[in-house]
Coordinates of C-alpha atoms and ligand atoms in Angstrom, one line a residue:
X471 CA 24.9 5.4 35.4
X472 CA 26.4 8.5 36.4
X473 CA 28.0 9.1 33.1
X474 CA 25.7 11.5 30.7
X475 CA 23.9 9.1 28.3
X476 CA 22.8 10.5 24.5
X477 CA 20.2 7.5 23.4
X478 CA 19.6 7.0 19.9
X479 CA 16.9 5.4 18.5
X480 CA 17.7 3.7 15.2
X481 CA 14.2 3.3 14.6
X482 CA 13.2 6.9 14.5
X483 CA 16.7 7.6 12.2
X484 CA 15.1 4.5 9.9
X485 CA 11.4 6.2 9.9
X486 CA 13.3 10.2 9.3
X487 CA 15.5 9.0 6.2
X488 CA 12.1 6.9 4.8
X489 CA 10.6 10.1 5.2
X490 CA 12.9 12.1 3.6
X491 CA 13.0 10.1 0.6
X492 CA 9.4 9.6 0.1
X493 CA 9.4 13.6 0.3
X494 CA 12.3 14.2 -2.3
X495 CA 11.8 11.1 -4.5
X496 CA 13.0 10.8 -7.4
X497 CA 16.2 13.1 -5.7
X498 CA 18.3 10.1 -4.4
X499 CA 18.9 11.0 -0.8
X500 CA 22.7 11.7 0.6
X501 CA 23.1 11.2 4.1
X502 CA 25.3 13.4 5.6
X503 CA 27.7 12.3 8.1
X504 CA 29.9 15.0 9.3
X505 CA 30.4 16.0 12.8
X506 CA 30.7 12.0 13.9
X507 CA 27.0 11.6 12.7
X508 CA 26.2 14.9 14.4
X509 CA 27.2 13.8 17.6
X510 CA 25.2 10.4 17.2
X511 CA 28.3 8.7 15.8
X512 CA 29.6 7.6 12.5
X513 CA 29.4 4.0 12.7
X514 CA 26.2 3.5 13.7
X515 CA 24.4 5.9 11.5
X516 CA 26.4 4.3 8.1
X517 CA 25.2 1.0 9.5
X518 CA 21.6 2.1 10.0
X519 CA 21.4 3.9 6.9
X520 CA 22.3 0.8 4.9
X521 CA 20.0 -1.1 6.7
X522 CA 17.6 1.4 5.0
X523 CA 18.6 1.0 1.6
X524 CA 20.9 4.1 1.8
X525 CA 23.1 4.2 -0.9
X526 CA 24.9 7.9 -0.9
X527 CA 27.1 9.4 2.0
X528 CA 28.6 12.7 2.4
X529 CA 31.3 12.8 4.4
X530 CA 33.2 16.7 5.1
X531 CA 37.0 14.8 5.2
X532 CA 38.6 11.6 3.7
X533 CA 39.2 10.6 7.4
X534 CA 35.4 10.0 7.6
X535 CA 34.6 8.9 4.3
X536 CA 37.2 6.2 5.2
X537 CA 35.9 5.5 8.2
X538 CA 32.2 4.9 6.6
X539 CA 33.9 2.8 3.7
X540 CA 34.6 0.4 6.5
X541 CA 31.4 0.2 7.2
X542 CA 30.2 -0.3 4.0
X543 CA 32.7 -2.3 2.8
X544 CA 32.2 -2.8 -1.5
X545 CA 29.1 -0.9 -1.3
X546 CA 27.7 2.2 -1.6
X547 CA 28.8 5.7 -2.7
X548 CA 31.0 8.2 -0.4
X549 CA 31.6 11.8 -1.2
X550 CA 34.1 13.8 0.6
X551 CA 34.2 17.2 0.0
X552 CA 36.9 19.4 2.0
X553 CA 40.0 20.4 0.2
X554 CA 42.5 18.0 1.2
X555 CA 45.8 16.8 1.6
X556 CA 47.7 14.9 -1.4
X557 CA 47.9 11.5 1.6
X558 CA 44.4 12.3 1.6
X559 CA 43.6 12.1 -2.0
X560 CA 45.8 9.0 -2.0
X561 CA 43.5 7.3 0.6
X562 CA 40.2 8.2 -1.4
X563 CA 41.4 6.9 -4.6
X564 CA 41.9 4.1 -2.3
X565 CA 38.9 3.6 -0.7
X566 CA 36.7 4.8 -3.9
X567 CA 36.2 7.8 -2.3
X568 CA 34.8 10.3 -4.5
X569 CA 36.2 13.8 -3.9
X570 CA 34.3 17.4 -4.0
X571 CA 36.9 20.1 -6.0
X572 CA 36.1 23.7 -5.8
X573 CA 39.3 25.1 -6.7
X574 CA 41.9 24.3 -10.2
X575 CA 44.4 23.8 -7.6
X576 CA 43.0 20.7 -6.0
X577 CA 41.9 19.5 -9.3
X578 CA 45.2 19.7 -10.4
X579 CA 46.7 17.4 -7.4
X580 CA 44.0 15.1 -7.7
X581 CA 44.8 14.0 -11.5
X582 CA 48.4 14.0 -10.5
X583 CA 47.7 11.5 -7.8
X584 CA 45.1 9.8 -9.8
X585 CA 47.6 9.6 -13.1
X586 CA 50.5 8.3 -10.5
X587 CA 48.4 5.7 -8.7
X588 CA 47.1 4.4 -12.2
X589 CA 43.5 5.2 -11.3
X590 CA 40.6 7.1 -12.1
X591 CA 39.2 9.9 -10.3
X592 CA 35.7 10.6 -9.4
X593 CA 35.0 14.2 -8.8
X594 CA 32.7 15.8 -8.2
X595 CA 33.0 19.9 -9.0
X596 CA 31.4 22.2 -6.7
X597 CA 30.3 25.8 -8.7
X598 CA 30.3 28.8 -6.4
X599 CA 26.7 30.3 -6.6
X600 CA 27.3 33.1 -4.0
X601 CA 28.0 31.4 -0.6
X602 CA 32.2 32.6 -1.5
X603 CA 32.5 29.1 0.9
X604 CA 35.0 27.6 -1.9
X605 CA 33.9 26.8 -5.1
X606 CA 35.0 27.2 -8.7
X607 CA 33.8 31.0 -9.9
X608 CA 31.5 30.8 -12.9
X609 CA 34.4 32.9 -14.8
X610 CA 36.7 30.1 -14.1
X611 CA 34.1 27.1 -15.4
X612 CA 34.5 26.7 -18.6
X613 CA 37.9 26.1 -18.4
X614 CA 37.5 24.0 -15.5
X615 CA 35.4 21.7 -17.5
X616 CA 37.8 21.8 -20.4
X617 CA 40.8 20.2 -17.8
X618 CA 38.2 17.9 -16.6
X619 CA 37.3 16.5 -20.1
X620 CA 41.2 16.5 -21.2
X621 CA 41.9 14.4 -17.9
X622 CA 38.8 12.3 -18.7
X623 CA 40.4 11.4 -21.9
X624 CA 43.4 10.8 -20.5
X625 CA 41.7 8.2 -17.9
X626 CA 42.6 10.0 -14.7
X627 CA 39.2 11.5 -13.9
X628 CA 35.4 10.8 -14.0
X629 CA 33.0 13.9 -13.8
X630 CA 30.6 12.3 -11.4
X631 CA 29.1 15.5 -10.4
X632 CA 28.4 19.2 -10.1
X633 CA 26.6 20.2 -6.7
X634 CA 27.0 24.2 -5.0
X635 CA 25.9 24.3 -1.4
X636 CA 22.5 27.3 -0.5
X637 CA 22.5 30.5 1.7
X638 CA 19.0 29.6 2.4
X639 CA 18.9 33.1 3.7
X640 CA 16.0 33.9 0.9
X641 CA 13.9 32.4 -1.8
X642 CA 15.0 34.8 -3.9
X643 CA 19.3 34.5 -3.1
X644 CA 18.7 30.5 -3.8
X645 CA 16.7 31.0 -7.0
X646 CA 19.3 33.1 -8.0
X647 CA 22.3 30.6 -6.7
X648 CA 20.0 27.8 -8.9
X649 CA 20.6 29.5 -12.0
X650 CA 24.2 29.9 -11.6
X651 CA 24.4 26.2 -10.9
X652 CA 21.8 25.2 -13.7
X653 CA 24.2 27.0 -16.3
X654 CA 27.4 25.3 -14.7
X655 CA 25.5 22.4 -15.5
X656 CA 24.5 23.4 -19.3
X657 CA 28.5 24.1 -19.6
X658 CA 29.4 20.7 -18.1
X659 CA 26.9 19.2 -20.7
X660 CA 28.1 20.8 -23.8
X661 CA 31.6 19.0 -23.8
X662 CA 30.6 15.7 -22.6
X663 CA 27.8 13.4 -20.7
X664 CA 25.4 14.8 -18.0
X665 CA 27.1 13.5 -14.7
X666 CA 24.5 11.0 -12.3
X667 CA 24.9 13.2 -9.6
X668 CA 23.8 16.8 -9.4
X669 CA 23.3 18.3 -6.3
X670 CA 22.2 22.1 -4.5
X671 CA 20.4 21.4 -1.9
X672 CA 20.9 20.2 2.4
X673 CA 17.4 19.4 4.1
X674 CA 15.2 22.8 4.8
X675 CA 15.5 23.2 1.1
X676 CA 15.2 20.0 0.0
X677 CA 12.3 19.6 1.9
X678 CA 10.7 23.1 1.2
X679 CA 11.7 24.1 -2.3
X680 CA 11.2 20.6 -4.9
X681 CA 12.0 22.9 -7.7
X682 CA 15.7 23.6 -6.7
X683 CA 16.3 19.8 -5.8
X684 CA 19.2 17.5 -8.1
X685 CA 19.0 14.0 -8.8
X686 CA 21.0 14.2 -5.6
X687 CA 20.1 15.8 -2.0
X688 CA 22.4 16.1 0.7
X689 CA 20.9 15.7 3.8
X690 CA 21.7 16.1 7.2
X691 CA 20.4 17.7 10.4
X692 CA 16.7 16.1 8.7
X693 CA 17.9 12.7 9.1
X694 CA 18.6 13.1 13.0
X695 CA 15.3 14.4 13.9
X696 CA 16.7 17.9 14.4
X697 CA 14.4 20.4 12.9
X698 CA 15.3 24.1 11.3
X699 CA 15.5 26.3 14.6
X700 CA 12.3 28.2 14.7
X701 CA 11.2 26.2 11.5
X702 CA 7.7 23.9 11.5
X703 CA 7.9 20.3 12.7
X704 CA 8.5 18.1 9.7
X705 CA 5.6 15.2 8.6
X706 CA 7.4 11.9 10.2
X707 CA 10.6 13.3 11.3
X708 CA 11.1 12.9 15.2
X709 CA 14.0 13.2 17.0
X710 CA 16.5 10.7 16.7
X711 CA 18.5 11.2 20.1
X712 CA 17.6 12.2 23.8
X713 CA 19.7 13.7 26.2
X714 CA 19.9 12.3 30.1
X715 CA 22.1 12.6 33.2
X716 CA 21.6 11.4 36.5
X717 CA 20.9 12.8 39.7
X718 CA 24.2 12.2 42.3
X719 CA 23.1 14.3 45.5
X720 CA 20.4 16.4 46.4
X721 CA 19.9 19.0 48.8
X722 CA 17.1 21.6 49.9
X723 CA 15.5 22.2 47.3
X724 CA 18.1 21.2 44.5
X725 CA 18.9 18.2 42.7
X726 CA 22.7 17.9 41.4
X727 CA 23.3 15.7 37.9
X728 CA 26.4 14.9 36.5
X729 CA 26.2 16.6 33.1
X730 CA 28.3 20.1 33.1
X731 CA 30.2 22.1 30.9
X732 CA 32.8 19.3 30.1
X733 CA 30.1 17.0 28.7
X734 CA 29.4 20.1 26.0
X735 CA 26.5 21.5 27.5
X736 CA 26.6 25.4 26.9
X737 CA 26.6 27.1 30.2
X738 CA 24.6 29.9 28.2
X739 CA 21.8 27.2 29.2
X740 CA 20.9 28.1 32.7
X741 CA 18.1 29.3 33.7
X742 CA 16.2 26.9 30.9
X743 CA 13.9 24.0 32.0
X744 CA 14.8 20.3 31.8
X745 CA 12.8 17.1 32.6
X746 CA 12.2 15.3 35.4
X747 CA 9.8 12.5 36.6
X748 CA 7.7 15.5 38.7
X749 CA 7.6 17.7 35.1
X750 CA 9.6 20.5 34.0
X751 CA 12.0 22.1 36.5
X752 CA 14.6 24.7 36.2
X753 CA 18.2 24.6 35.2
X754 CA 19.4 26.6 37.8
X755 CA 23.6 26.5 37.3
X756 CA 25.8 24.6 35.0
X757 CA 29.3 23.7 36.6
X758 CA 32.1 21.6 34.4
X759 CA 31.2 18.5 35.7
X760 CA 28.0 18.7 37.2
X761 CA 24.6 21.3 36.9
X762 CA 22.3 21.9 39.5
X763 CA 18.2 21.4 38.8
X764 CA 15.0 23.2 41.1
X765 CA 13.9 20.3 43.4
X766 CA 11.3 17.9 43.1
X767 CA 9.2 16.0 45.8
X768 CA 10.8 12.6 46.6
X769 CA 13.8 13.3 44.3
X770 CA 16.8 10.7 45.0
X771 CA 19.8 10.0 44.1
X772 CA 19.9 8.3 40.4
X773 CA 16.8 9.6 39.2
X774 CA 17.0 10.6 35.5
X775 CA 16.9 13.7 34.3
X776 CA 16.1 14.5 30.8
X777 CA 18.0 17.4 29.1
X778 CA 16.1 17.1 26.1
X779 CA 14.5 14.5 24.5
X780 CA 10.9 11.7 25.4
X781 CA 11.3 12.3 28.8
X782 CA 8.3 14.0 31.3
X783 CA 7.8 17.5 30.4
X784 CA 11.1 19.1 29.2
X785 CA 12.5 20.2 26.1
X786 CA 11.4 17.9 23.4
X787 CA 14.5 18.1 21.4
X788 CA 17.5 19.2 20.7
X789 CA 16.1 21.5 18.6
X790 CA 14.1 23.1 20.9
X791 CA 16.6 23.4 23.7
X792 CA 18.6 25.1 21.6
X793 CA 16.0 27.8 20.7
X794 CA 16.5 28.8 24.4
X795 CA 19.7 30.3 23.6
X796 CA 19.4 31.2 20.0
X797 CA 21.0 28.5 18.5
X798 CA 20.4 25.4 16.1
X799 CA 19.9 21.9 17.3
X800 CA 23.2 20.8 15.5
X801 CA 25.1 22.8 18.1
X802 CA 24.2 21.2 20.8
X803 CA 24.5 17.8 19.2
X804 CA 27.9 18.2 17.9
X805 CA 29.5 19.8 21.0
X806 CA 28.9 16.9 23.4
X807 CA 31.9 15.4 24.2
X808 CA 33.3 12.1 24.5
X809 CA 32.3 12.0 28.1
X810 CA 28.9 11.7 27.2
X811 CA 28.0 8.0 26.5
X812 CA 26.3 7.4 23.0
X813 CA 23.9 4.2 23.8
X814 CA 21.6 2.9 21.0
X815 CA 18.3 1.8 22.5
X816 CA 16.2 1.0 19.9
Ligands
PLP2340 C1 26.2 20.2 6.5 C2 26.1 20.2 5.1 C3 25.0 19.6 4.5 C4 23.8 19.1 5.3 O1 23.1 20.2 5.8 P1 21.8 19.9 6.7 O2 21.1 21.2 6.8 O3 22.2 19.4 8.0 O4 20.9 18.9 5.9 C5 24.9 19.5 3.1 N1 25.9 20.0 2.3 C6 27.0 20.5 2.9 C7 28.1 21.0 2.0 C8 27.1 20.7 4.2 O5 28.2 21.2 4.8

């Protein structure tokens, strides 16, 4: 192996989202699948996740809510919630695809599309409570729901939810946010049935704050193992993925492996520690193709060297590698590159 290898265990993914729903229950939990699975790929996670009993996925763009409807084939729900293109409303009505709206505009194209392909709908209408990151302004709502009804009547459209996305910058901010959202609800209410899915919250608050959790919680980074940056470890979540390259030369007191700044890894990095089979050595230099590691007695040629993740003595997780350079785990999970090889080993 000289190719950079992220291994993913599906059992620890299985025993995170199990943990995540015994701590949200009764919240139905959405597993989030953007950034390819951050960085542990699509596929495999929608596949996994099923296995579990997963029945919600949140996908950023129809291209991946597609790509998980293969997976899922009649089963299961998909939301999508990007703004997108009229070809790619077309291929969510499709696929059964529901669709997030923050804006009249796409609302508008989606009945359009739904009225011209003689389907209905499912939306799924996202309230801005102060992130300003698209959503429908609460002075805009109520006639926002008054469309929605009209093209409810009409049989173009299904209200299947109202969610807003936190700051989780403060308590106080997401209290705040929750009772914008709770009165969006109220106003949804007044005109017509409660949709099944309402949803505010991704994992740290999902996990932390029950009192601001839906019937639905989108989850994410919590499902791979990866951890709030400087946040407490989590009751039975461990890290889904670890990070290896080999060694290809060594010499002095140096070790070369072939992971470098074309496999993703942030050259911001050096001077951090990674693993090895002698313990914790430094990450002296990262090159595009290759970085260079302290030496260890009796290194060779093809020894393993973990960037993060079980192995002897180095950064545990992503998580914590990233921490070295002020950063979330996510990041360093979604920028690896296709060069580094995703194998599932458990
Ligand atoms: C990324 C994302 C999530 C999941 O966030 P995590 O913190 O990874 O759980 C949920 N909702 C939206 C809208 C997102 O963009």
């Amino acid at each position: 192996m000289t190719r950079p290898e992220l291994r993913i265990r599906t059992d620890r993914f299985v025993s995170n989202i199990a943990a995540v729903r015994e701590r949200i229950a009764p919240s139905t939990l959405m597993v989030v699948l953007k950034d390819d699975a951050y960085g542990h790929g699509l596929r495999w996670a929608v596949d996994a996740a099923t296995e579990a009993g997963v029945e919600w996925y949140g996908s950023y763009d129809v291209g991946s809510g597609v790509e998980a409807r293969r997976v899922l084939g009649d089963t299961g729900r998909i939301l999508a919630w990007v703004t997108s293109t009229d070809a790619e409303i077309d291929d969510a009505l499709h696929d059964r695809i529901d669709l997030g709206v923050g804006s009249a505009e796409y609302l508008t194209r989606i009945v359009t599309r739904a009225r011209a392909q003689g389907v209905r709908a499912r939306v799924h209408l996202k309230i801005d409570t102060g992130l300003h990151r698209n959503g429908l302004l609460p002075e805009e709502w109520e006639q926002t729901i008054a469309d929605v009804r009209a093209a409810e009547a009409a049989g173009h459209l299904e209200l299947a939810g109202i969610w807003s996305h936190l700051a989780e910058a403060s308590d106080a901010e997401d209290d705040d946010a929750q009772a914008v959202f709770l009165e969006a609800v109220r106003v949804a209410e007044s005109s017509g049935p409660t949709p099944e899915a309402l949803h505010l919250t991704a994992s740290a608050a999902s996990w932390w704050r029950p009192e601001l959790r839906g019937s639905v919680s989108r989850i994410g980074a919590f499902c791979y193992g990866v951890r709030s940056a400087d946040g407490p470890e989590l009751d039975g979540v461990l890290p889904v993925a670890e990070l290896i390259a080999t060694v290809v030369t060594v010499r002095d007191d140096e070790a070369v492996i072939a992971i470098g700044s074309f496999d993703g890894i942030p050259s911001t990095l050096a001077g951090s520690h990674v693993g090895t089979t002698a313990g914790a050595r430094e990450l002296r230099r990262i090159d595009a193709t290759t970085a260079v590691v302290a030496g260890w007695p009796g290194m060779r040629a093809g020894d393993p060297v973990w960037l993060f993740g079980a192995g002897e003595h180095g950064e545990s997780s992503a998580t914590t590698l990233a921490e070295r350079i002020d950063t979330v785990g996510e990041e360093i999970l979604t920028r690896l590159t296709s060069r580094v090889r995703r194998v599932v080993v458990a």
